[in-house]
Amino acid sequence: MTDGSRGRTGGDGDRPMTRRGLLGALAAAGAGGLAGCLDGGQRSVAAPSGRAAGTFARRYDVGVDGTRSRVTVEIGEDAYAAARERERSFSRAVGVARDSATLGRITAQLSRRYDTRAARVAAAQAFAAGITYARDVSSTGRDEYVRYPVETLVEDAGDCEDLAVVLAGLLTHLGIRTGLVVPRGHCAVLAARADLPASVLADDPLTVSLDGVEYVYVEAVERHPPGEWARDYGEQALLAAYRGRWYPLEVGALAEEFVAAVEEGHLRAAVQFVE
């Protein structure tokens, strides 16, 4: 951590919090708006269109530095159906995104169109932010529904954690170490500072240190310089980070969320986030 009050540290040196406590805290965060990080996005998702010969096709316009490129995404109907049948799990969705051949093909297209690392990072951010934001309760009828990347792409819809999972996967395929971070009522990406071009970073970027590695906060719902919050969201307490395992970041805030979860009966809402 190098940015004073703008940095957060997580890891084994923090005051321990039990798995049950973390579950409760994240449950409260989810019930309070983790699935609806920015107010609005009341879009209902209809059956995906564009299906032909067992394939869904989506086209996204990506703008970087005044230039626009079209990215084509094709996903097999069987792959989409398999994703729909998967058990809902935040950690599994993150792992699937990391290894996703579909996201790999998207980054390959972006890499052919943009020849600098800075432009490719910006293009990945623009791609993720171009996906239609939709709250889970509006798009699925559920208070919380973690989408796998192919679901988000085929449906052209997702909330903050769905878009963060997609962006983390894209950045991973660009060779950037990534994680996820959960502020109160939100979800965003962490990207290793050493893997990002200095030219793309915000002034005085918000960072998180996990196991001695400094990560920069990256929004997925809107395109901002890495290290800067979404303008309509504002700074909130960073509750926890995920990179292969959960890291409590602000134990006091987590404890408050845990108490709220118990009082409001939402303890089961975040099982898919911590399993």
PDB file of C-alpha atoms in Angstrom:
ATOM      1  CA  MET A   1       0.000   0.000   0.000  1.00  0.00           C
ATOM      2  CA  THR A   2       1.557   3.242  -1.122  1.00  0.00           C
ATOM      3  CA  ASP A   3      -1.247   5.791  -1.259  1.00  0.00           C
ATOM      4  CA  GLY A   4      -1.903   6.602   2.373  1.00  0.00           C
ATOM      5  CA  SER A   5      -5.598   6.977   3.100  1.00  0.00           C
ATOM      6  CA  ARG A   6      -6.410   5.930  -0.450  1.00  0.00           C
ATOM      7  CA  GLY A   7      -5.080   2.415   0.145  1.00  0.00           C
ATOM      8  CA  ARG A   8      -6.552  -0.622   1.849  1.00  0.00           C
ATOM      9  CA  THR A   9      -4.764  -3.697   3.091  1.00  0.00           C
ATOM     10  CA  GLY A  10      -6.153  -7.184   3.362  1.00  0.00           C
ATOM     11  CA  GLY A  11      -4.673 -10.552   4.170  1.00  0.00           C
ATOM     12  CA  ASP A  12      -3.530 -12.744   6.986  1.00  0.00           C
ATOM     13  CA  GLY A  13      -2.430  -9.856   9.162  1.00  0.00           C
ATOM     14  CA  ASP A  14      -5.963  -8.480   9.562  1.00  0.00           C
ATOM     15  CA  ARG A  15      -8.084  -9.133  12.602  1.00  0.00           C
ATOM     16  CA  PRO A  16      -9.722 -12.469  11.748  1.00  0.00           C
ATOM     17  CA  MET A  17     -13.354 -12.737  10.770  1.00  0.00           C
ATOM     18  CA  THR A  18     -15.113 -16.068  10.653  1.00  0.00           C
ATOM     19  CA  ARG A  19     -16.504 -17.468   7.429  1.00  0.00           C
ATOM     20  CA  ARG A  20     -19.961 -17.191   8.967  1.00  0.00           C
ATOM     21  CA  GLY A  21     -19.389 -13.564   9.778  1.00  0.00           C
ATOM     22  CA  LEU A  22     -18.160 -12.798   6.278  1.00  0.00           C
ATOM     23  CA  LEU A  23     -21.182 -14.615   4.865  1.00  0.00           C
ATOM     24  CA  GLY A  24     -23.510 -12.489   6.938  1.00  0.00           C
ATOM     25  CA  ALA A  25     -21.746  -9.288   6.005  1.00  0.00           C
ATOM     26  CA  LEU A  26     -21.860 -10.008   2.313  1.00  0.00           C
ATOM     27  CA  ALA A  27     -25.461 -11.128   2.636  1.00  0.00           C
ATOM     28  CA  ALA A  28     -26.385  -7.748   4.068  1.00  0.00           C
ATOM     29  CA  ALA A  29     -24.415  -5.995   1.357  1.00  0.00           C
ATOM     30  CA  GLY A  30     -26.233  -8.039  -1.265  1.00  0.00           C
ATOM     31  CA  ALA A  31     -29.649  -7.440   0.255  1.00  0.00           C
ATOM     32  CA  GLY A  32     -28.898  -3.735   0.558  1.00  0.00           C
ATOM     33  CA  GLY A  33     -27.900  -3.274  -3.052  1.00  0.00           C
ATOM     34  CA  LEU A  34     -24.920  -5.409  -4.089  1.00  0.00           C
ATOM     35  CA  ALA A  35     -27.113  -6.661  -6.906  1.00  0.00           C
ATOM     36  CA  GLY A  36     -28.161  -3.103  -7.698  1.00  0.00           C
ATOM     37  CA  CYS A  37     -25.006  -1.093  -7.421  1.00  0.00           C
ATOM     38  CA  LEU A  38     -26.213   1.935  -9.374  1.00  0.00           C
ATOM     39  CA  ASP A  39     -29.830   2.952  -9.025  1.00  0.00           C
ATOM     40  CA  GLY A  40     -31.763   2.401 -12.246  1.00  0.00           C
ATOM     41  CA  GLY A  41     -31.231  -0.270 -14.866  1.00  0.00           C
ATOM     42  CA  GLN A  42     -34.762  -1.623 -14.523  1.00  0.00           C
ATOM     43  CA  ARG A  43     -34.523  -3.523 -17.807  1.00  0.00           C
ATOM     44  CA  SER A  44     -36.269  -6.874 -18.030  1.00  0.00           C
ATOM     45  CA  VAL A  45     -34.302  -9.434 -20.018  1.00  0.00           C
ATOM     46  CA  ALA A  46     -36.326 -11.168 -22.708  1.00  0.00           C
ATOM     47  CA  ALA A  47     -35.320 -14.378 -24.428  1.00  0.00           C
ATOM     48  CA  PRO A  48     -31.977 -13.767 -26.182  1.00  0.00           C
ATOM     49  CA  SER A  49     -32.268 -12.844 -29.839  1.00  0.00           C
ATOM     50  CA  GLY A  50     -29.843 -13.342 -32.686  1.00  0.00           C
ATOM     51  CA  ARG A  51     -29.907 -17.119 -32.567  1.00  0.00           C
ATOM     52  CA  ALA A  52     -29.015 -18.878 -35.809  1.00  0.00           C
ATOM     53  CA  ALA A  53     -27.900 -22.464 -36.358  1.00  0.00           C
ATOM     54  CA  GLY A  54     -27.477 -23.055 -32.647  1.00  0.00           C
ATOM     55  CA  THR A  55     -25.422 -19.901 -32.066  1.00  0.00           C
ATOM     56  CA  PHE A  56     -26.133 -16.599 -30.340  1.00  0.00           C
ATOM     57  CA  ALA A  57     -24.428 -13.581 -31.901  1.00  0.00           C
ATOM     58  CA  ARG A  58     -23.828 -10.209 -30.274  1.00  0.00           C
ATOM     59  CA  ARG A  59     -22.041  -7.169 -31.626  1.00  0.00           C
ATOM     60  CA  TYR A  60     -20.544  -4.511 -29.395  1.00  0.00           C
ATOM     61  CA  ASP A  61     -19.206  -1.118 -30.444  1.00  0.00           C
ATOM     62  CA  VAL A  62     -16.086  -0.251 -28.460  1.00  0.00           C
ATOM     63  CA  GLY A  63     -14.794   3.307 -28.406  1.00  0.00           C
ATOM     64  CA  VAL A  64     -11.228   4.215 -27.432  1.00  0.00           C
ATOM     65  CA  ASP A  65      -9.544   7.588 -27.952  1.00  0.00           C
ATOM     66  CA  GLY A  66     -12.086   8.753 -30.507  1.00  0.00           C
ATOM     67  CA  THR A  67     -12.019   5.569 -32.570  1.00  0.00           C
ATOM     68  CA  ARG A  68     -14.725   2.914 -32.612  1.00  0.00           C
ATOM     69  CA  SER A  69     -14.378  -0.780 -33.314  1.00  0.00           C
ATOM     70  CA  ARG A  70     -16.982  -3.504 -33.568  1.00  0.00           C
ATOM     71  CA  VAL A  71     -16.466  -6.694 -31.594  1.00  0.00           C
ATOM     72  CA  THR A  72     -18.428  -9.786 -32.568  1.00  0.00           C
ATOM     73  CA  VAL A  73     -19.285 -12.362 -29.928  1.00  0.00           C
ATOM     74  CA  GLU A  74     -20.626 -15.778 -30.910  1.00  0.00           C
ATOM     75  CA  ILE A  75     -21.697 -18.273 -28.251  1.00  0.00           C
ATOM     76  CA  GLY A  76     -23.092 -21.736 -28.833  1.00  0.00           C
ATOM     77  CA  GLU A  77     -26.593 -22.455 -27.642  1.00  0.00           C
ATOM     78  CA  ASP A  78     -25.282 -25.490 -25.761  1.00  0.00           C
ATOM     79  CA  ALA A  79     -22.683 -23.378 -23.919  1.00  0.00           C
ATOM     80  CA  TYR A  80     -25.362 -20.908 -22.877  1.00  0.00           C
ATOM     81  CA  ALA A  81     -27.689 -23.688 -21.721  1.00  0.00           C
ATOM     82  CA  ALA A  82     -24.870 -25.282 -19.711  1.00  0.00           C
ATOM     83  CA  ALA A  83     -24.116 -21.968 -17.999  1.00  0.00           C
ATOM     84  CA  ARG A  84     -27.771 -21.564 -17.090  1.00  0.00           C
ATOM     85  CA  GLU A  85     -27.708 -24.968 -15.414  1.00  0.00           C
ATOM     86  CA  ARG A  86     -24.592 -24.290 -13.338  1.00  0.00           C
ATOM     87  CA  GLU A  87     -24.827 -23.823  -9.596  1.00  0.00           C
ATOM     88  CA  ARG A  88     -24.832 -20.121  -8.754  1.00  0.00           C
ATOM     89  CA  SER A  89     -21.470 -19.206  -7.237  1.00  0.00           C
ATOM     90  CA  PHE A  90     -19.495 -15.968  -7.312  1.00  0.00           C
ATOM     91  CA  SER A  91     -16.153 -17.740  -6.904  1.00  0.00           C
ATOM     92  CA  ARG A  92     -16.991 -20.239  -9.653  1.00  0.00           C
ATOM     93  CA  ALA A  93     -18.049 -17.439 -11.990  1.00  0.00           C
ATOM     94  CA  VAL A  94     -14.719 -15.697 -11.380  1.00  0.00           C
ATOM     95  CA  GLY A  95     -12.841 -18.921 -12.153  1.00  0.00           C
ATOM     96  CA  VAL A  96     -14.861 -19.536 -15.308  1.00  0.00           C
ATOM     97  CA  ALA A  97     -14.157 -15.986 -16.518  1.00  0.00           C
ATOM     98  CA  ARG A  98     -10.431 -16.462 -15.950  1.00  0.00           C
ATOM     99  CA  ASP A  99     -10.403 -19.544 -18.196  1.00  0.00           C
ATOM    100  CA  SER A 100     -13.160 -18.508 -20.627  1.00  0.00           C
ATOM    101  CA  ALA A 101     -12.368 -19.181 -24.272  1.00  0.00           C
ATOM    102  CA  THR A 102     -15.110 -16.723 -25.223  1.00  0.00           C
ATOM    103  CA  LEU A 103     -13.501 -13.881 -23.276  1.00  0.00           C
ATOM    104  CA  GLY A 104     -10.155 -14.937 -24.720  1.00  0.00           C
ATOM    105  CA  ARG A 105     -11.533 -14.501 -28.237  1.00  0.00           C
ATOM    106  CA  ILE A 106     -12.866 -11.071 -27.320  1.00  0.00           C
ATOM    107  CA  THR A 107      -9.485  -9.924 -26.026  1.00  0.00           C
ATOM    108  CA  ALA A 108      -7.864 -11.332 -29.167  1.00  0.00           C
ATOM    109  CA  GLN A 109     -10.141  -9.108 -31.261  1.00  0.00           C
ATOM    110  CA  LEU A 110      -9.350  -6.105 -29.085  1.00  0.00           C
ATOM    111  CA  SER A 111      -5.627  -6.830 -29.303  1.00  0.00           C
ATOM    112  CA  ARG A 112      -5.791  -6.925 -33.112  1.00  0.00           C
ATOM    113  CA  ARG A 113      -7.551  -3.578 -33.202  1.00  0.00           C
ATOM    114  CA  TYR A 114      -5.438  -1.781 -30.577  1.00  0.00           C
ATOM    115  CA  ASP A 115      -1.680  -2.061 -30.554  1.00  0.00           C
ATOM    116  CA  THR A 116      -0.791  -0.578 -27.151  1.00  0.00           C
ATOM    117  CA  ARG A 117      -1.376  -2.057 -23.722  1.00  0.00           C
ATOM    118  CA  ALA A 118      -3.022   1.148 -22.548  1.00  0.00           C
ATOM    119  CA  ALA A 119      -5.514   1.098 -25.434  1.00  0.00           C
ATOM    120  CA  ARG A 120      -6.282  -2.573 -24.851  1.00  0.00           C
ATOM    121  CA  VAL A 121      -7.027  -1.962 -21.179  1.00  0.00           C
ATOM    122  CA  ALA A 122      -9.290   0.948 -22.128  1.00  0.00           C
ATOM    123  CA  ALA A 123     -11.013  -1.215 -24.755  1.00  0.00           C
ATOM    124  CA  ALA A 124     -11.664  -3.976 -22.225  1.00  0.00           C
ATOM    125  CA  GLN A 125     -13.182  -1.400 -19.862  1.00  0.00           C
ATOM    126  CA  ALA A 126     -15.314   0.050 -22.663  1.00  0.00           C
ATOM    127  CA  PHE A 127     -16.522  -3.406 -23.669  1.00  0.00           C
ATOM    128  CA  ALA A 128     -17.651  -4.296 -20.146  1.00  0.00           C
ATOM    129  CA  ALA A 129     -19.261  -0.901 -19.560  1.00  0.00           C
ATOM    130  CA  GLY A 130     -21.118  -1.295 -22.863  1.00  0.00           C
ATOM    131  CA  ILE A 131     -23.096  -4.270 -21.552  1.00  0.00           C
ATOM    132  CA  THR A 132     -26.587  -3.212 -20.484  1.00  0.00           C
ATOM    133  CA  TYR A 133     -26.800  -2.698 -16.741  1.00  0.00           C
ATOM    134  CA  ALA A 134     -29.781  -4.563 -15.248  1.00  0.00           C
ATOM    135  CA  ARG A 135     -30.538  -5.276 -11.604  1.00  0.00           C
ATOM    136  CA  ASP A 136     -31.079  -8.932 -10.775  1.00  0.00           C
ATOM    137  CA  VAL A 137     -34.571  -8.440  -9.389  1.00  0.00           C
ATOM    138  CA  SER A 138     -35.618  -6.720 -12.631  1.00  0.00           C
ATOM    139  CA  SER A 139     -33.862  -9.001 -15.097  1.00  0.00           C
ATOM    140  CA  THR A 140     -34.312 -12.380 -13.396  1.00  0.00           C
ATOM    141  CA  GLY A 141     -36.986 -11.895 -10.757  1.00  0.00           C
ATOM    142  CA  ARG A 142     -34.489 -12.899  -8.058  1.00  0.00           C
ATOM    143  CA  ASP A 143     -32.940 -10.742  -5.371  1.00  0.00           C
ATOM    144  CA  GLU A 144     -29.522 -12.156  -6.257  1.00  0.00           C
ATOM    145  CA  TYR A 145     -28.407 -14.102  -9.340  1.00  0.00           C
ATOM    146  CA  VAL A 146     -24.729 -14.450 -10.222  1.00  0.00           C
ATOM    147  CA  ARG A 147     -24.366 -14.784 -13.984  1.00  0.00           C
ATOM    148  CA  TYR A 148     -21.602 -16.699 -15.697  1.00  0.00           C
ATOM    149  CA  PRO A 149     -19.855 -14.726 -18.479  1.00  0.00           C
ATOM    150  CA  VAL A 150     -21.670 -16.381 -21.398  1.00  0.00           C
ATOM    151  CA  GLU A 151     -25.016 -15.582 -19.761  1.00  0.00           C
ATOM    152  CA  THR A 152     -24.069 -11.930 -19.386  1.00  0.00           C
ATOM    153  CA  LEU A 153     -22.935 -11.772 -23.011  1.00  0.00           C
ATOM    154  CA  VAL A 154     -25.855 -13.644 -24.570  1.00  0.00           C
ATOM    155  CA  GLU A 155     -28.417 -11.688 -22.547  1.00  0.00           C
ATOM    156  CA  ASP A 156     -26.479  -8.433 -22.946  1.00  0.00           C
ATOM    157  CA  ALA A 157     -27.343  -7.747 -19.330  1.00  0.00           C
ATOM    158  CA  GLY A 158     -25.847  -7.883 -15.874  1.00  0.00           C
ATOM    159  CA  ASP A 159     -25.473  -6.011 -12.619  1.00  0.00           C
ATOM    160  CA  CYS A 160     -22.289  -4.759 -11.017  1.00  0.00           C
ATOM    161  CA  GLU A 161     -20.817  -8.131 -10.061  1.00  0.00           C
ATOM    162  CA  ASP A 162     -21.684  -9.660 -13.457  1.00  0.00           C
ATOM    163  CA  LEU A 163     -19.937  -6.842 -15.321  1.00  0.00           C
ATOM    164  CA  ALA A 164     -17.011  -7.005 -12.882  1.00  0.00           C
ATOM    165  CA  VAL A 165     -16.623 -10.740 -13.530  1.00  0.00           C
ATOM    166  CA  VAL A 166     -16.548 -10.096 -17.297  1.00  0.00           C
ATOM    167  CA  LEU A 167     -14.024  -7.247 -16.999  1.00  0.00           C
ATOM    168  CA  ALA A 168     -11.798  -9.251 -14.660  1.00  0.00           C
ATOM    169  CA  GLY A 169     -11.814 -12.090 -17.184  1.00  0.00           C
ATOM    170  CA  LEU A 170     -10.926  -9.768 -20.061  1.00  0.00           C
ATOM    171  CA  LEU A 171      -8.059  -8.182 -18.130  1.00  0.00           C
ATOM    172  CA  THR A 172      -6.807 -11.619 -17.081  1.00  0.00           C
ATOM    173  CA  HIS A 173      -6.653 -12.623 -20.751  1.00  0.00           C
ATOM    174  CA  LEU A 174      -4.585  -9.483 -21.337  1.00  0.00           C
ATOM    175  CA  GLY A 175      -2.035 -10.814 -18.844  1.00  0.00           C
ATOM    176  CA  ILE A 176      -3.123  -8.660 -15.903  1.00  0.00           C
ATOM    177  CA  ARG A 177      -3.492 -10.132 -12.425  1.00  0.00           C
ATOM    178  CA  THR A 178      -7.000  -9.460 -11.199  1.00  0.00           C
ATOM    179  CA  GLY A 179      -9.368  -9.850  -8.287  1.00  0.00           C
ATOM    180  CA  LEU A 180     -12.767  -8.520  -7.235  1.00  0.00           C
ATOM    181  CA  VAL A 181     -13.585  -6.011  -4.513  1.00  0.00           C
ATOM    182  CA  VAL A 182     -16.886  -5.483  -2.691  1.00  0.00           C
ATOM    183  CA  PRO A 183     -17.587  -1.978  -1.410  1.00  0.00           C
ATOM    184  CA  ARG A 184     -20.844  -1.559   0.484  1.00  0.00           C
ATOM    185  CA  GLY A 185     -23.621  -2.083  -2.066  1.00  0.00           C
ATOM    186  CA  HIS A 186     -21.320  -2.533  -5.070  1.00  0.00           C
ATOM    187  CA  CYS A 187     -18.748  -4.746  -6.803  1.00  0.00           C
ATOM    188  CA  ALA A 188     -15.703  -3.776  -8.874  1.00  0.00           C
ATOM    189  CA  VAL A 189     -12.434  -5.184 -10.210  1.00  0.00           C
ATOM    190  CA  LEU A 190      -8.931  -5.153  -8.783  1.00  0.00           C
ATOM    191  CA  ALA A 191      -6.005  -5.059 -11.225  1.00  0.00           C
ATOM    192  CA  ALA A 192      -2.358  -5.421 -10.236  1.00  0.00           C
ATOM    193  CA  ARG A 193      -0.785  -1.979 -10.414  1.00  0.00           C
ATOM    194  CA  ALA A 194       2.482  -3.371 -11.740  1.00  0.00           C
ATOM    195  CA  ASP A 195       0.614  -4.909 -14.691  1.00  0.00           C
ATOM    196  CA  LEU A 196      -1.101  -1.665 -15.729  1.00  0.00           C
ATOM    197  CA  PRO A 197       0.496   1.110 -17.793  1.00  0.00           C
ATOM    198  CA  ALA A 198       1.050   4.120 -15.550  1.00  0.00           C
ATOM    199  CA  SER A 199      -0.552   6.325 -18.204  1.00  0.00           C
ATOM    200  CA  VAL A 200      -4.020   4.821 -17.646  1.00  0.00           C
ATOM    201  CA  LEU A 201      -4.148   5.364 -13.875  1.00  0.00           C
ATOM    202  CA  ALA A 202      -6.159   8.053 -12.123  1.00  0.00           C
ATOM    203  CA  ASP A 203      -4.318  10.629 -10.068  1.00  0.00           C
ATOM    204  CA  ASP A 204      -3.948   9.277  -6.529  1.00  0.00           C
ATOM    205  CA  PRO A 205      -5.593   5.935  -7.402  1.00  0.00           C
ATOM    206  CA  LEU A 206      -7.515   3.900  -4.860  1.00  0.00           C
ATOM    207  CA  THR A 207      -5.538   0.735  -4.142  1.00  0.00           C
ATOM    208  CA  VAL A 208      -5.830  -2.466  -2.147  1.00  0.00           C
ATOM    209  CA  SER A 209      -2.858  -4.543  -0.980  1.00  0.00           C
ATOM    210  CA  LEU A 210      -3.362  -8.319  -0.920  1.00  0.00           C
ATOM    211  CA  ASP A 211      -0.521 -10.588   0.173  1.00  0.00           C
ATOM    212  CA  GLY A 212       2.026  -7.890  -0.581  1.00  0.00           C
ATOM    213  CA  VAL A 213       0.730  -7.080  -4.085  1.00  0.00           C
ATOM    214  CA  GLU A 214      -0.821  -3.686  -4.779  1.00  0.00           C
ATOM    215  CA  TYR A 215      -4.061  -3.760  -6.769  1.00  0.00           C
ATOM    216  CA  VAL A 216      -5.891  -0.800  -8.288  1.00  0.00           C
ATOM    217  CA  TYR A 217      -9.660  -0.392  -8.018  1.00  0.00           C
ATOM    218  CA  VAL A 218     -11.291  -0.561 -11.482  1.00  0.00           C
ATOM    219  CA  GLU A 219     -14.959   0.191 -12.181  1.00  0.00           C
ATOM    220  CA  ALA A 220     -16.844  -2.134 -14.522  1.00  0.00           C
ATOM    221  CA  VAL A 221     -20.238  -0.423 -14.728  1.00  0.00           C
ATOM    222  CA  GLU A 222     -18.765   2.791 -16.128  1.00  0.00           C
ATOM    223  CA  ARG A 223     -15.483   3.511 -17.826  1.00  0.00           C
ATOM    224  CA  HIS A 224     -13.201   5.526 -15.554  1.00  0.00           C
ATOM    225  CA  PRO A 225      -9.420   5.666 -15.213  1.00  0.00           C
ATOM    226  CA  PRO A 226      -8.320   2.743 -13.024  1.00  0.00           C
ATOM    227  CA  GLY A 227      -8.284   3.931  -9.432  1.00  0.00           C
ATOM    228  CA  GLU A 228     -11.352   6.186  -9.738  1.00  0.00           C
ATOM    229  CA  TRP A 229     -14.879   5.561  -8.424  1.00  0.00           C
ATOM    230  CA  ALA A 230     -17.998   5.663 -10.588  1.00  0.00           C
ATOM    231  CA  ARG A 231     -19.291   9.231 -10.390  1.00  0.00           C
ATOM    232  CA  ASP A 232     -22.859   8.182  -9.515  1.00  0.00           C
ATOM    233  CA  TYR A 233     -21.720   5.786  -6.829  1.00  0.00           C
ATOM    234  CA  GLY A 234     -19.329   7.667  -4.585  1.00  0.00           C
ATOM    235  CA  GLU A 235     -16.810   6.254  -2.166  1.00  0.00           C
ATOM    236  CA  GLN A 236     -18.077   3.541   0.170  1.00  0.00           C
ATOM    237  CA  ALA A 237     -16.385   1.284   2.702  1.00  0.00           C
ATOM    238  CA  LEU A 238     -14.485  -1.551   1.009  1.00  0.00           C
ATOM    239  CA  LEU A 239     -15.850  -4.613   2.788  1.00  0.00           C
ATOM    240  CA  ALA A 240     -13.877  -7.470   1.250  1.00  0.00           C
ATOM    241  CA  ALA A 241     -11.790  -8.541  -1.725  1.00  0.00           C
ATOM    242  CA  TYR A 242     -11.692 -11.828  -3.600  1.00  0.00           C
ATOM    243  CA  ARG A 243      -8.680 -13.331  -5.299  1.00  0.00           C
ATOM    244  CA  GLY A 244      -8.884 -17.108  -4.995  1.00  0.00           C
ATOM    245  CA  ARG A 245     -10.147 -16.588  -1.451  1.00  0.00           C
ATOM    246  CA  TRP A 246     -11.889 -13.856   0.516  1.00  0.00           C
ATOM    247  CA  TYR A 247      -9.924 -11.074   2.228  1.00  0.00           C
ATOM    248  CA  PRO A 248     -11.749  -8.950   4.846  1.00  0.00           C
ATOM    249  CA  LEU A 249     -10.728  -5.316   4.319  1.00  0.00           C
ATOM    250  CA  GLU A 250     -12.680  -3.214   6.810  1.00  0.00           C
ATOM    251  CA  VAL A 251     -13.667  -5.517   9.649  1.00  0.00           C
ATOM    252  CA  GLY A 252     -15.676  -2.850  11.464  1.00  0.00           C
ATOM    253  CA  ALA A 253     -17.860  -2.230   8.419  1.00  0.00           C
ATOM    254  CA  LEU A 254     -18.215  -5.971   7.894  1.00  0.00           C
ATOM    255  CA  ALA A 255     -19.357  -6.406  11.479  1.00  0.00           C
ATOM    256  CA  GLU A 256     -22.000  -3.720  10.975  1.00  0.00           C
ATOM    257  CA  GLU A 257     -23.248  -5.500   7.857  1.00  0.00           C
ATOM    258  CA  PHE A 258     -23.325  -8.798   9.732  1.00  0.00           C
ATOM    259  CA  VAL A 259     -25.528  -7.323  12.465  1.00  0.00           C
ATOM    260  CA  ALA A 260     -27.832  -5.861   9.821  1.00  0.00           C
ATOM    261  CA  ALA A 261     -28.038  -9.246   8.090  1.00  0.00           C
ATOM    262  CA  VAL A 262     -29.089 -10.967  11.301  1.00  0.00           C
ATOM    263  CA  GLU A 263     -31.691  -8.309  12.051  1.00  0.00           C
ATOM    264  CA  GLU A 264     -33.132  -8.356   8.535  1.00  0.00           C
ATOM    265  CA  GLY A 265     -33.031 -12.133   8.019  1.00  0.00           C
ATOM    266  CA  HIS A 266     -30.821 -12.063   4.928  1.00  0.00           C
ATOM    267  CA  LEU A 267     -28.098 -14.491   5.994  1.00  0.00           C
ATOM    268  CA  ARG A 268     -28.800 -16.912   3.152  1.00  0.00           C
ATOM    269  CA  ALA A 269     -28.736 -14.294   0.408  1.00  0.00           C
ATOM    270  CA  ALA A 270     -24.964 -14.406  -0.127  1.00  0.00           C
ATOM    271  CA  VAL A 271     -24.221 -18.132   0.006  1.00  0.00           C
ATOM    272  CA  GLN A 272     -23.365 -18.043  -3.687  1.00  0.00           C
ATOM    273  CA  PHE A 273     -20.783 -15.318  -2.988  1.00  0.00           C
ATOM    274  CA  VAL A 274     -18.642 -17.182  -0.486  1.00  0.00           C
ATOM    275  CA  GLU A 275     -18.932 -20.788  -1.616  1.00  0.00           C
TER     276      GLU A 275
END
